[in-house]
Each structure stands twice: as C-alpha cells, then as structure tokens.
C-alpha cells in the first residue's frame, strides 16, 4: 500500500526538524550550514606580517619612559598594557593588533576576522588531519577557518606566509651580529641558506592554499564564491645609500636600530625581498589566487630611511614623517624583541589600505606602493612586475 502525499510530507518535516535539532546541539545554527548565509566576512591568515605584530608603535623614539614621546600605544598613563593594542593575544604572543591589515576592509564585509599569528609557519596553517600543528594554544588556522566558513559568508581570504619557514628572524639576527660583533657580511651565507630552503617552503605555501581550498569546498563553497589573495613581504630596511646614518660608527645600532652593512641592506632590499615575491607570485598563479606584491610598500618609510624621522619631544609621531616599521630593540627596553622589523601602526594602516584597494579589483596581480609625504590614504596599486 503506497503512502499518502500527506504522510510523505509529514515524514520529510520530521527529518528536517531532527536535522535542525542536531545542528543546534552541535552549536551550529541551521542557517550557517551553507555558504552565502550569515554575515559576510574577510579573513586574514598566516604570520606576523598580517597578524598585526608591532601595531603597538607609532614610529620610533629613543625615549624609554612614559609614552616614549607618544609612540607607545600601550601606555596607560601609569604603566604599559599591551592588551590595549593586541587584545587577548597579547598573552599568547599572536599579537593581533587593533590596526592589523584586515581592519582596512571595513567597508568590504560585515565581519573582519584575523586568525593569523606572529611566528606561524606553513604547518600552523595546514589542517590537523593533514599534518597541521597547533600553535601558541590555538588550533591550526585551516581548522579555525572551517568554523568561520560555516558561520559566515566568507568573501575574501588574505594570506601572508613563508617568512618564518625561511627563517626571517634568523637572517636578521645573523646580519645584525655580523655588523655588531664580527664586522663581516651576512648576505653570502644567508643567500645560500635561503636557496637551500626556498623550494620546500614554496611547496608548503602552495599546500597551505590547497588546504584553504579544501576547507572552503568542504563547507560547500564553490571556487567562485570567494577569493584568495596571497601577499609578499615589504623590506623593513632601506638600501645602503638611503640610510640616514653612516655605515661606520655606532649610530645605526644605538640610534637608528638598524645594524646592517650597506651591502647586506642592498641584498635584502634588492635581492632577497624580490626573490621571495617572485616565488610567491608563482605560487599564486598555480593555485588560482591573486597576488599582492608588497616589496615597495615601505619605500622611504623603512627603519633608518633618510626620508623619515625618529620621533622626539620636538618631532611628533605622524604618519607623514615617522618610520612605518619597528626598529631592532635587542635589549627590549621598550617591548619584546619579536616586534622588531615589522610594519608598525602606521605601516599596518597602509597595509589595510592596500587590502581595501585589491578588494576592489576582483582579478589581476598588483603591487601596493606609498606616496611620499602622505599617510595610508596615499597608498596605490600598480600592475605587479
């Protein structure tokens, strides 16, 4: 005997109610079970250059007390509270600042979500089921993305990754030590070290993009429902000829916080940073992602750049005149050394503008550059080389 249409409809309704109850019990609303529902979102993932490391600082000042001539945004008037800038991630060191890049996309989405973490490597992005590792008490970033994709309508994912796999911190340490202690160059042996790692690193950056794609597909998204932008790194130090301090003496170390030889500075600015950018652009091309080249983003605003100034009692902190990157404070007289050579508050506002600009360009690869004498509003895009 065949069931009546009424019984069939009643059965389907019961199944739907049971499914809704299961989703609710799991902490997921039924509306969040498919893409296109929930608030629209932009998500940033990866390492310190997008998490917001050094967002505490507005330029650099030799003053070590109080507000450090107005540069230290963690100053409370009686002490220092980094959580004013980094929120709860001041405690675990992920350092997601209130001026991090994602905040530049305020007009692009209803939710701005930053899951990047200072110090993260590619393995901290992979899903745990695919070799990913938790970091600083947080689940692998791709696994975090899965939850976001289920509860939001993710439109744009921006990724900064690979620098820690290449050993950026070790390169900076080696070059600074060669300047201060050994009076020798670092670029020759460090270039050899980078060349020995870079193929593996880029393969893992590519895998990270694949992991993101897999998460989004698993959440029901088609590849056309969202975009991925892979970005490169800016040079935090200027070319030797563009440094305002003499190569000899101790001013680069004790005053400017940029202890590097001219040849090593030129190598970093004109060889290492472009090499990494070129390889990342290749990864983006093979993975169907957009590429944003940041190699020139800090041009003229780097630590010790001739066209920028230290902040002092007579030179106030300002986006138009101050450095946009944190200097090396190896003695930690003004904060943790992990903040060194990262875009600071002004640099991050500029990065946010870059993100907003590329969000408005749904296809193509671009370089983001600054306009001399202007703040974040002066950032502009050109076709990537």
mmCIF file of C-alpha atoms in Angstrom:
data_model
loop_
_atom_site.group_PDB
_atom_site.id
_atom_site.type_symbol
_atom_site.label_atom_id
_atom_site.label_comp_id
_atom_site.label_asym_id
_atom_site.label_seq_id
_atom_site.Cartn_x
_atom_site.Cartn_y
_atom_site.Cartn_z
ATOM 1 C CA UNK A 1 0.000 0.000 0.000
ATOM 2 C CA UNK A 2 1.506 3.373 -1.026
ATOM 3 C CA UNK A 3 1.852 6.206 1.483
ATOM 4 C CA UNK A 4 -0.329 9.243 1.049
ATOM 5 C CA UNK A 5 1.263 12.545 -0.002
ATOM 6 C CA UNK A 6 0.352 13.875 3.440
ATOM 7 C CA UNK A 7 2.376 11.116 5.149
ATOM 8 C CA UNK A 8 5.366 11.772 2.876
ATOM 9 C CA UNK A 9 5.383 15.472 3.636
ATOM 10 C CA UNK A 10 4.994 14.753 7.353
ATOM 11 C CA UNK A 11 7.970 12.394 7.203
ATOM 12 C CA UNK A 12 10.165 14.921 5.437
ATOM 13 C CA UNK A 13 9.193 17.560 8.001
ATOM 14 C CA UNK A 14 10.183 15.244 10.833
ATOM 15 C CA UNK A 15 13.553 14.583 9.236
ATOM 16 C CA UNK A 16 14.132 18.310 8.742
ATOM 17 C CA UNK A 17 13.299 19.041 12.362
ATOM 18 C CA UNK A 18 15.650 16.273 13.511
ATOM 19 C CA UNK A 19 18.484 17.646 11.365
ATOM 20 C CA UNK A 20 17.909 21.148 12.701
ATOM 21 C CA UNK A 21 17.992 19.832 16.262
ATOM 22 C CA UNK A 22 21.291 18.036 15.590
ATOM 23 C CA UNK A 23 22.861 21.197 14.183
ATOM 24 C CA UNK A 24 21.653 23.218 17.153
ATOM 25 C CA UNK A 25 23.062 20.661 19.578
ATOM 26 C CA UNK A 26 26.402 20.923 17.805
ATOM 27 C CA UNK A 27 26.411 24.676 18.275
ATOM 28 C CA UNK A 28 25.756 25.463 14.611
ATOM 29 C CA UNK A 29 22.607 27.261 13.545
ATOM 30 C CA UNK A 30 20.762 25.704 10.577
ATOM 31 C CA UNK A 31 21.299 28.937 8.602
ATOM 32 C CA UNK A 32 25.048 28.514 9.000
ATOM 33 C CA UNK A 33 25.119 25.118 7.316
ATOM 34 C CA UNK A 34 25.597 26.512 3.812
ATOM 35 C CA UNK A 35 27.725 29.246 2.214
ATOM 36 C CA UNK A 36 26.080 32.524 1.463
ATOM 37 C CA UNK A 37 24.380 32.692 4.843
ATOM 38 C CA UNK A 38 25.491 34.574 7.900
ATOM 39 C CA UNK A 39 27.400 37.871 7.861
ATOM 40 C CA UNK A 40 29.849 38.470 5.035
ATOM 41 C CA UNK A 41 33.473 38.140 6.108
ATOM 42 C CA UNK A 42 37.050 38.946 5.176
ATOM 43 C CA UNK A 43 39.579 36.620 6.821
ATOM 44 C CA UNK A 44 43.329 37.155 7.217
ATOM 45 C CA UNK A 45 45.594 34.179 7.860
ATOM 46 C CA UNK A 46 49.290 33.412 8.258
ATOM 47 C CA UNK A 47 52.116 35.099 10.113
ATOM 48 C CA UNK A 48 53.204 38.277 11.899
ATOM 49 C CA UNK A 49 53.212 40.478 8.800
ATOM 50 C CA UNK A 50 49.442 40.214 8.651
ATOM 51 C CA UNK A 51 48.560 39.413 12.274
ATOM 52 C CA UNK A 52 49.451 42.928 13.406
ATOM 53 C CA UNK A 53 52.814 42.465 15.117
ATOM 54 C CA UNK A 54 54.324 45.846 16.145
ATOM 55 C CA UNK A 55 50.974 47.624 15.857
ATOM 56 C CA UNK A 56 51.715 48.965 19.312
ATOM 57 C CA UNK A 57 54.141 51.563 17.917
ATOM 58 C CA UNK A 58 53.702 54.888 16.128
ATOM 59 C CA UNK A 59 57.233 55.424 14.833
ATOM 60 C CA UNK A 60 60.388 55.004 16.921
ATOM 61 C CA UNK A 61 61.712 57.147 19.773
ATOM 62 C CA UNK A 62 64.894 56.997 21.862
ATOM 63 C CA UNK A 63 62.885 57.965 24.946
ATOM 64 C CA UNK A 64 62.465 54.810 27.041
ATOM 65 C CA UNK A 65 59.934 56.029 29.622
ATOM 66 C CA UNK A 66 56.319 57.143 29.673
ATOM 67 C CA UNK A 67 54.647 57.186 26.301
ATOM 68 C CA UNK A 68 58.074 57.117 24.554
ATOM 69 C CA UNK A 69 57.403 60.540 23.006
ATOM 70 C CA UNK A 70 53.904 59.410 22.072
ATOM 71 C CA UNK A 71 54.985 56.331 20.118
ATOM 72 C CA UNK A 72 53.801 53.658 22.589
ATOM 73 C CA UNK A 73 50.088 52.991 22.248
ATOM 74 C CA UNK A 74 50.220 50.590 25.207
ATOM 75 C CA UNK A 75 50.941 53.452 27.643
ATOM 76 C CA UNK A 76 48.091 53.837 30.134
ATOM 77 C CA UNK A 77 49.335 56.969 31.835
ATOM 78 C CA UNK A 78 50.869 54.991 34.679
ATOM 79 C CA UNK A 79 52.162 51.815 33.048
ATOM 80 C CA UNK A 80 52.035 49.644 29.948
ATOM 81 C CA UNK A 81 49.196 47.373 28.885
ATOM 82 C CA UNK A 82 49.876 45.664 25.518
ATOM 83 C CA UNK A 83 46.337 44.254 25.543
ATOM 84 C CA UNK A 84 45.149 47.764 24.697
ATOM 85 C CA UNK A 85 46.587 47.073 21.235
ATOM 86 C CA UNK A 86 46.788 43.284 20.939
ATOM 87 C CA UNK A 87 43.701 42.362 22.933
ATOM 88 C CA UNK A 88 43.739 38.851 24.423
ATOM 89 C CA UNK A 89 46.527 37.812 22.021
ATOM 90 C CA UNK A 90 48.988 39.966 23.972
ATOM 91 C CA UNK A 91 49.140 36.997 26.344
ATOM 92 C CA UNK A 92 49.928 34.209 23.868
ATOM 93 C CA UNK A 93 52.115 36.319 21.555
ATOM 94 C CA UNK A 94 49.994 36.064 18.389
ATOM 95 C CA UNK A 95 49.831 39.874 18.579
ATOM 96 C CA UNK A 96 46.713 40.574 16.520
ATOM 97 C CA UNK A 97 46.629 44.334 16.781
ATOM 98 C CA UNK A 98 43.685 46.693 16.542
ATOM 99 C CA UNK A 99 45.267 48.224 13.430
ATOM 100 C CA UNK A 100 46.080 44.967 11.651
ATOM 101 C CA UNK A 101 45.599 44.731 7.914
ATOM 102 C CA UNK A 102 42.124 43.209 7.979
ATOM 103 C CA UNK A 103 40.730 46.363 9.554
ATOM 104 C CA UNK A 104 41.289 48.175 6.284
ATOM 105 C CA UNK A 105 38.472 46.133 4.751
ATOM 106 C CA UNK A 106 35.755 47.623 6.983
ATOM 107 C CA UNK A 107 33.640 48.660 4.011
ATOM 108 C CA UNK A 108 34.076 45.292 2.290
ATOM 109 C CA UNK A 109 32.381 42.954 4.768
ATOM 110 C CA UNK A 110 30.283 42.782 7.896
ATOM 111 C CA UNK A 111 32.875 40.746 9.795
ATOM 112 C CA UNK A 112 36.646 41.282 9.799
ATOM 113 C CA UNK A 113 38.334 38.152 11.141
ATOM 114 C CA UNK A 114 42.047 37.844 11.883
ATOM 115 C CA UNK A 115 43.327 34.347 12.728
ATOM 116 C CA UNK A 116 46.972 34.994 11.762
ATOM 117 C CA UNK A 117 49.571 34.551 14.481
ATOM 118 C CA UNK A 118 53.023 36.051 14.908
ATOM 119 C CA UNK A 119 55.629 33.348 14.324
ATOM 120 C CA UNK A 120 53.329 30.995 12.419
ATOM 121 C CA UNK A 121 54.737 28.681 9.763
ATOM 122 C CA UNK A 122 53.013 26.772 6.979
ATOM 123 C CA UNK A 123 52.472 23.795 9.311
ATOM 124 C CA UNK A 124 50.446 26.048 11.570
ATOM 125 C CA UNK A 125 48.068 26.670 8.661
ATOM 126 C CA UNK A 126 47.572 23.084 7.440
ATOM 127 C CA UNK A 127 44.571 21.173 8.809
ATOM 128 C CA UNK A 128 45.459 18.927 11.754
ATOM 129 C CA UNK A 129 44.264 15.945 9.734
ATOM 130 C CA UNK A 130 46.807 16.821 7.055
ATOM 131 C CA UNK A 131 49.900 17.454 9.140
ATOM 132 C CA UNK A 132 48.940 20.783 10.698
ATOM 133 C CA UNK A 133 50.102 21.752 14.152
ATOM 134 C CA UNK A 134 48.540 23.877 16.850
ATOM 135 C CA UNK A 135 50.500 26.984 17.774
ATOM 136 C CA UNK A 136 50.517 29.164 20.874
ATOM 137 C CA UNK A 137 47.499 27.319 22.218
ATOM 138 C CA UNK A 138 45.438 27.737 19.045
ATOM 139 C CA UNK A 139 44.245 25.141 16.550
ATOM 140 C CA UNK A 140 45.759 25.055 13.045
ATOM 141 C CA UNK A 141 44.447 28.026 11.110
ATOM 142 C CA UNK A 142 42.739 25.972 8.387
ATOM 143 C CA UNK A 143 40.721 24.215 11.091
ATOM 144 C CA UNK A 144 39.777 27.596 12.539
ATOM 145 C CA UNK A 145 38.734 28.678 9.046
ATOM 146 C CA UNK A 146 36.345 25.724 8.808
ATOM 147 C CA UNK A 147 34.296 27.089 11.685
ATOM 148 C CA UNK A 148 34.307 30.581 10.212
ATOM 149 C CA UNK A 149 33.222 29.290 6.792
ATOM 150 C CA UNK A 150 30.280 27.516 8.414
ATOM 151 C CA UNK A 151 29.012 30.554 10.302
ATOM 152 C CA UNK A 152 29.859 33.330 7.840
ATOM 153 C CA UNK A 153 29.655 34.122 4.155
ATOM 154 C CA UNK A 154 33.405 34.344 3.506
ATOM 155 C CA UNK A 155 34.171 36.562 0.540
ATOM 156 C CA UNK A 156 37.921 37.163 0.761
ATOM 157 C CA UNK A 157 40.832 35.314 2.383
ATOM 158 C CA UNK A 158 44.224 37.052 2.548
ATOM 159 C CA UNK A 159 47.338 35.013 3.305
ATOM 160 C CA UNK A 160 50.857 36.058 4.377
ATOM 161 C CA UNK A 161 53.120 33.039 4.772
ATOM 162 C CA UNK A 162 56.570 31.568 4.232
ATOM 163 C CA UNK A 163 58.816 34.058 6.013
ATOM 164 C CA UNK A 164 59.136 32.042 9.203
ATOM 165 C CA UNK A 165 59.763 28.842 7.248
ATOM 166 C CA UNK A 166 62.651 30.652 5.544
ATOM 167 C CA UNK A 167 63.959 31.820 8.903
ATOM 168 C CA UNK A 168 63.469 35.590 8.666
ATOM 169 C CA UNK A 169 64.292 36.035 12.366
ATOM 170 C CA UNK A 170 67.492 34.021 11.988
ATOM 171 C CA UNK A 171 68.545 36.061 8.951
ATOM 172 C CA UNK A 172 68.027 39.340 10.797
ATOM 173 C CA UNK A 173 69.891 38.031 13.839
ATOM 174 C CA UNK A 174 72.808 36.797 11.730
ATOM 175 C CA UNK A 175 73.112 40.047 9.770
ATOM 176 C CA UNK A 176 72.921 42.200 12.892
ATOM 177 C CA UNK A 177 75.522 40.030 14.636
ATOM 178 C CA UNK A 178 77.842 40.247 11.641
ATOM 179 C CA UNK A 179 77.592 44.042 11.797
ATOM 180 C CA UNK A 180 77.924 44.490 15.556
ATOM 181 C CA UNK A 181 80.286 41.652 16.518
ATOM 182 C CA UNK A 182 82.124 40.156 13.572
ATOM 183 C CA UNK A 183 82.478 43.116 11.175
ATOM 184 C CA UNK A 184 81.643 40.796 8.294
ATOM 185 C CA UNK A 185 78.897 40.450 5.705
ATOM 186 C CA UNK A 186 75.935 38.098 6.023
ATOM 187 C CA UNK A 187 74.435 38.157 2.538
ATOM 188 C CA UNK A 188 76.608 35.435 1.041
ATOM 189 C CA UNK A 189 75.963 32.664 3.569
ATOM 190 C CA UNK A 190 72.358 33.742 4.173
ATOM 191 C CA UNK A 191 71.589 33.645 0.454
ATOM 192 C CA UNK A 192 72.924 30.093 0.374
ATOM 193 C CA UNK A 193 70.676 29.178 3.297
ATOM 194 C CA UNK A 194 67.621 30.699 1.616
ATOM 195 C CA UNK A 195 68.349 28.937 -1.674
ATOM 196 C CA UNK A 196 68.550 25.635 0.184
ATOM 197 C CA UNK A 197 65.098 26.100 1.718
ATOM 198 C CA UNK A 198 63.034 28.073 -0.733
ATOM 199 C CA UNK A 199 61.738 25.256 -2.959
ATOM 200 C CA UNK A 200 60.378 23.341 0.029
ATOM 201 C CA UNK A 201 58.950 26.496 1.572
ATOM 202 C CA UNK A 202 57.104 27.482 -1.590
ATOM 203 C CA UNK A 203 55.733 23.972 -1.962
ATOM 204 C CA UNK A 204 54.359 24.269 1.561
ATOM 205 C CA UNK A 205 52.882 27.703 0.864
ATOM 206 C CA UNK A 206 51.155 26.095 -2.119
ATOM 207 C CA UNK A 207 49.888 23.314 0.130
ATOM 208 C CA UNK A 208 48.547 25.944 2.523
ATOM 209 C CA UNK A 209 46.473 27.440 -0.293
ATOM 210 C CA UNK A 210 45.285 23.922 -1.163
ATOM 211 C CA UNK A 211 44.277 23.392 2.468
ATOM 212 C CA UNK A 212 42.260 26.591 2.408
ATOM 213 C CA UNK A 213 40.568 25.498 -0.812
ATOM 214 C CA UNK A 214 39.753 22.101 0.713
ATOM 215 C CA UNK A 215 38.204 23.703 3.791
ATOM 216 C CA UNK A 216 36.068 26.024 1.720
ATOM 217 C CA UNK A 217 34.957 23.212 -0.588
ATOM 218 C CA UNK A 218 34.088 21.081 2.440
ATOM 219 C CA UNK A 219 31.932 23.925 3.737
ATOM 220 C CA UNK A 220 30.008 23.943 0.458
ATOM 221 C CA UNK A 221 31.673 26.892 -1.272
ATOM 222 C CA UNK A 222 32.374 26.925 -4.987
ATOM 223 C CA UNK A 223 35.692 28.454 -6.032
ATOM 224 C CA UNK A 224 33.773 31.416 -7.446
ATOM 225 C CA UNK A 225 32.117 32.168 -4.093
ATOM 226 C CA UNK A 226 35.266 33.685 -2.599
ATOM 227 C CA UNK A 227 38.759 34.950 -3.439
ATOM 228 C CA UNK A 228 42.210 34.210 -2.059
ATOM 229 C CA UNK A 229 44.909 36.875 -2.101
ATOM 230 C CA UNK A 230 48.478 35.764 -1.399
ATOM 231 C CA UNK A 231 50.741 38.646 -0.424
ATOM 232 C CA UNK A 232 54.515 39.057 -0.253
ATOM 233 C CA UNK A 233 56.687 40.941 2.239
ATOM 234 C CA UNK A 234 57.903 44.551 2.381
ATOM 235 C CA UNK A 235 61.519 45.383 3.077
ATOM 236 C CA UNK A 236 61.747 46.880 6.595
ATOM 237 C CA UNK A 237 65.224 48.358 5.973
ATOM 238 C CA UNK A 238 66.377 50.744 3.207
ATOM 239 C CA UNK A 239 69.126 50.385 0.677
ATOM 240 C CA UNK A 240 72.543 51.402 1.974
ATOM 241 C CA UNK A 241 72.532 54.708 0.092
ATOM 242 C CA UNK A 242 69.084 55.534 1.503
ATOM 243 C CA UNK A 243 70.129 55.079 5.154
ATOM 244 C CA UNK A 244 70.340 58.334 7.119
ATOM 245 C CA UNK A 245 73.130 57.040 9.372
ATOM 246 C CA UNK A 246 76.753 56.498 8.390
ATOM 247 C CA UNK A 247 77.865 52.934 7.846
ATOM 248 C CA UNK A 248 80.805 53.406 10.249
ATOM 249 C CA UNK A 249 80.426 54.129 13.957
ATOM 250 C CA UNK A 250 77.575 53.051 16.199
ATOM 251 C CA UNK A 251 74.690 55.289 15.113
ATOM 252 C CA UNK A 252 72.974 52.541 13.137
ATOM 253 C CA UNK A 253 72.990 50.359 16.236
ATOM 254 C CA UNK A 254 72.489 52.748 19.144
ATOM 255 C CA UNK A 255 70.424 55.475 17.492
ATOM 256 C CA UNK A 256 68.642 54.103 14.466
ATOM 257 C CA UNK A 257 68.125 50.478 15.447
ATOM 258 C CA UNK A 258 69.207 49.228 12.013
ATOM 259 C CA UNK A 259 72.593 47.473 12.480
ATOM 260 C CA UNK A 260 73.292 46.323 8.916
ATOM 261 C CA UNK A 261 76.087 46.903 6.413
ATOM 262 C CA UNK A 262 75.263 48.644 3.139
ATOM 263 C CA UNK A 263 75.948 45.526 1.082
ATOM 264 C CA UNK A 264 73.711 43.424 3.318
ATOM 265 C CA UNK A 265 70.986 46.087 3.198
ATOM 266 C CA UNK A 266 71.174 46.212 -0.598
ATOM 267 C CA UNK A 267 70.989 42.412 -0.742
ATOM 268 C CA UNK A 268 67.912 42.309 1.483
ATOM 269 C CA UNK A 269 66.133 45.134 -0.355
ATOM 270 C CA UNK A 270 67.015 44.311 -3.954
ATOM 271 C CA UNK A 271 67.665 40.572 -3.957
ATOM 272 C CA UNK A 272 66.066 38.665 -1.085
ATOM 273 C CA UNK A 273 62.733 40.502 -0.905
ATOM 274 C CA UNK A 274 62.224 40.441 -4.718
ATOM 275 C CA UNK A 275 63.255 36.758 -4.863
ATOM 276 C CA UNK A 276 60.616 35.810 -2.314
ATOM 277 C CA UNK A 277 58.000 37.995 -4.015
ATOM 278 C CA UNK A 278 58.680 36.395 -7.382
ATOM 279 C CA UNK A 279 58.343 32.895 -5.981
ATOM 280 C CA UNK A 280 55.136 33.732 -4.094
ATOM 281 C CA UNK A 281 53.678 35.210 -7.259
ATOM 282 C CA UNK A 282 54.397 31.890 -8.952
ATOM 283 C CA UNK A 283 52.573 30.009 -6.193
ATOM 284 C CA UNK A 284 49.566 32.309 -6.526
ATOM 285 C CA UNK A 285 49.462 31.748 -10.279
ATOM 286 C CA UNK A 286 49.453 27.958 -9.976
ATOM 287 C CA UNK A 287 46.766 27.998 -7.267
ATOM 288 C CA UNK A 288 44.335 30.434 -8.878
ATOM 289 C CA UNK A 289 44.920 33.127 -6.247
ATOM 290 C CA UNK A 290 45.510 36.835 -6.700
ATOM 291 C CA UNK A 291 48.909 38.170 -5.748
ATOM 292 C CA UNK A 292 49.703 41.401 -3.903
ATOM 293 C CA UNK A 293 53.353 42.448 -4.114
ATOM 294 C CA UNK A 294 54.435 44.474 -1.073
ATOM 295 C CA UNK A 295 58.163 44.771 -1.802
ATOM 296 C CA UNK A 296 57.941 48.574 -2.219
ATOM 297 C CA UNK A 297 55.201 49.211 0.333
ATOM 298 C CA UNK A 298 57.599 50.725 2.885
ATOM 299 C CA UNK A 299 59.850 52.544 0.406
ATOM 300 C CA UNK A 300 61.171 55.685 2.125
ATOM 301 C CA UNK A 301 59.387 54.745 5.382
ATOM 302 C CA UNK A 302 61.754 51.967 6.469
ATOM 303 C CA UNK A 303 63.752 51.908 9.700
ATOM 304 C CA UNK A 304 66.581 54.477 9.260
ATOM 305 C CA UNK A 305 65.295 55.739 5.903
ATOM 306 C CA UNK A 306 66.637 59.197 5.003
ATOM 307 C CA UNK A 307 63.165 60.476 4.190
ATOM 308 C CA UNK A 308 61.704 59.562 7.610
ATOM 309 C CA UNK A 309 62.480 60.764 11.122
ATOM 310 C CA UNK A 310 62.746 59.493 14.657
ATOM 311 C CA UNK A 311 60.034 60.755 16.983
ATOM 312 C CA UNK A 312 61.160 63.088 19.763
ATOM 313 C CA UNK A 313 59.848 65.830 22.039
ATOM 314 C CA UNK A 314 60.134 68.240 19.111
ATOM 315 C CA UNK A 315 59.199 65.857 16.266
ATOM 316 C CA UNK A 316 55.769 64.366 16.987
ATOM 317 C CA UNK A 317 54.635 60.964 15.797
ATOM 318 C CA UNK A 318 52.910 61.290 12.422
ATOM 319 C CA UNK A 319 52.159 59.015 9.509
ATOM 320 C CA UNK A 320 53.600 61.571 7.123
ATOM 321 C CA UNK A 321 57.040 61.848 8.751
ATOM 322 C CA UNK A 322 57.638 58.884 11.074
ATOM 323 C CA UNK A 323 59.052 55.474 10.172
ATOM 324 C CA UNK A 324 56.468 52.837 9.314
ATOM 325 C CA UNK A 325 58.470 49.881 10.656
ATOM 326 C CA UNK A 326 59.677 48.923 14.122
ATOM 327 C CA UNK A 327 63.394 49.158 14.759
ATOM 328 C CA UNK A 328 65.522 46.447 16.405
ATOM 329 C CA UNK A 329 65.349 46.794 20.183
ATOM 330 C CA UNK A 330 67.648 43.918 21.084
ATOM 331 C CA UNK A 331 67.756 44.885 24.776
ATOM 332 C CA UNK A 332 63.951 45.017 24.980
ATOM 333 C CA UNK A 333 63.994 48.423 26.652
ATOM 334 C CA UNK A 334 60.661 49.296 25.027
ATOM 335 C CA UNK A 335 58.921 45.993 24.404
ATOM 336 C CA UNK A 336 59.525 42.456 23.160
ATOM 337 C CA UNK A 337 62.165 41.886 20.516
ATOM 338 C CA UNK A 338 59.626 39.921 18.420
ATOM 339 C CA UNK A 339 58.137 43.271 17.352
ATOM 340 C CA UNK A 340 61.359 44.232 15.546
ATOM 341 C CA UNK A 341 61.364 44.995 11.783
ATOM 342 C CA UNK A 342 57.604 44.630 11.340
ATOM 343 C CA UNK A 343 55.234 47.255 9.948
ATOM 344 C CA UNK A 344 54.157 49.385 12.904
ATOM 345 C CA UNK A 345 50.811 51.106 13.494
ATOM 346 C CA UNK A 346 51.283 53.439 10.522
ATOM 347 C CA UNK A 347 52.575 50.634 8.338
ATOM 348 C CA UNK A 348 49.598 48.478 9.212
ATOM 349 C CA UNK A 349 47.140 51.221 8.368
ATOM 350 C CA UNK A 350 48.893 51.411 4.998
ATOM 351 C CA UNK A 351 48.612 47.639 4.570
ATOM 352 C CA UNK A 352 44.921 47.887 5.371
ATOM 353 C CA UNK A 353 44.530 50.413 2.601
ATOM 354 C CA UNK A 354 46.327 48.021 0.241
ATOM 355 C CA UNK A 355 43.839 45.309 1.164
ATOM 356 C CA UNK A 356 40.891 47.622 0.552
ATOM 357 C CA UNK A 357 42.308 48.556 -2.846
ATOM 358 C CA UNK A 358 42.826 44.982 -4.005
ATOM 359 C CA UNK A 359 39.411 44.003 -2.685
ATOM 360 C CA UNK A 360 38.001 46.410 -5.245
ATOM 361 C CA UNK A 361 39.986 44.635 -8.015
ATOM 362 C CA UNK A 362 38.449 41.158 -8.404
ATOM 363 C CA UNK A 363 41.179 39.934 -10.758
ATOM 364 C CA UNK A 364 44.809 40.602 -11.598
ATOM 365 C CA UNK A 365 48.052 40.874 -9.637
ATOM 366 C CA UNK A 366 49.131 44.188 -8.136
ATOM 367 C CA UNK A 367 51.916 45.966 -6.313
ATOM 368 C CA UNK A 368 50.967 48.306 -3.481
ATOM 369 C CA UNK A 369 53.093 51.439 -3.014
ATOM 370 C CA UNK A 370 53.045 54.566 -0.885
ATOM 371 C CA UNK A 371 53.035 58.222 -1.862
ATOM 372 C CA UNK A 372 55.897 60.213 -0.331
ATOM 373 C CA UNK A 373 54.691 62.597 2.367
ATOM 374 C CA UNK A 374 51.229 61.032 2.584
ATOM 375 C CA UNK A 375 49.630 58.670 5.078
ATOM 376 C CA UNK A 376 47.679 55.489 4.402
ATOM 377 C CA UNK A 377 45.312 57.346 2.083
ATOM 378 C CA UNK A 378 48.230 57.752 -0.335
ATOM 379 C CA UNK A 379 48.629 54.035 -0.998
ATOM 380 C CA UNK A 380 48.006 52.975 -4.595
ATOM 381 C CA UNK A 381 48.176 49.904 -6.829
ATOM 382 C CA UNK A 382 50.160 49.256 -9.979
ATOM 383 C CA UNK A 383 50.316 46.038 -12.032
ATOM 384 C CA UNK A 384 52.706 43.590 -10.350
ATOM 385 C CA UNK A 385 56.054 43.051 -12.105
#
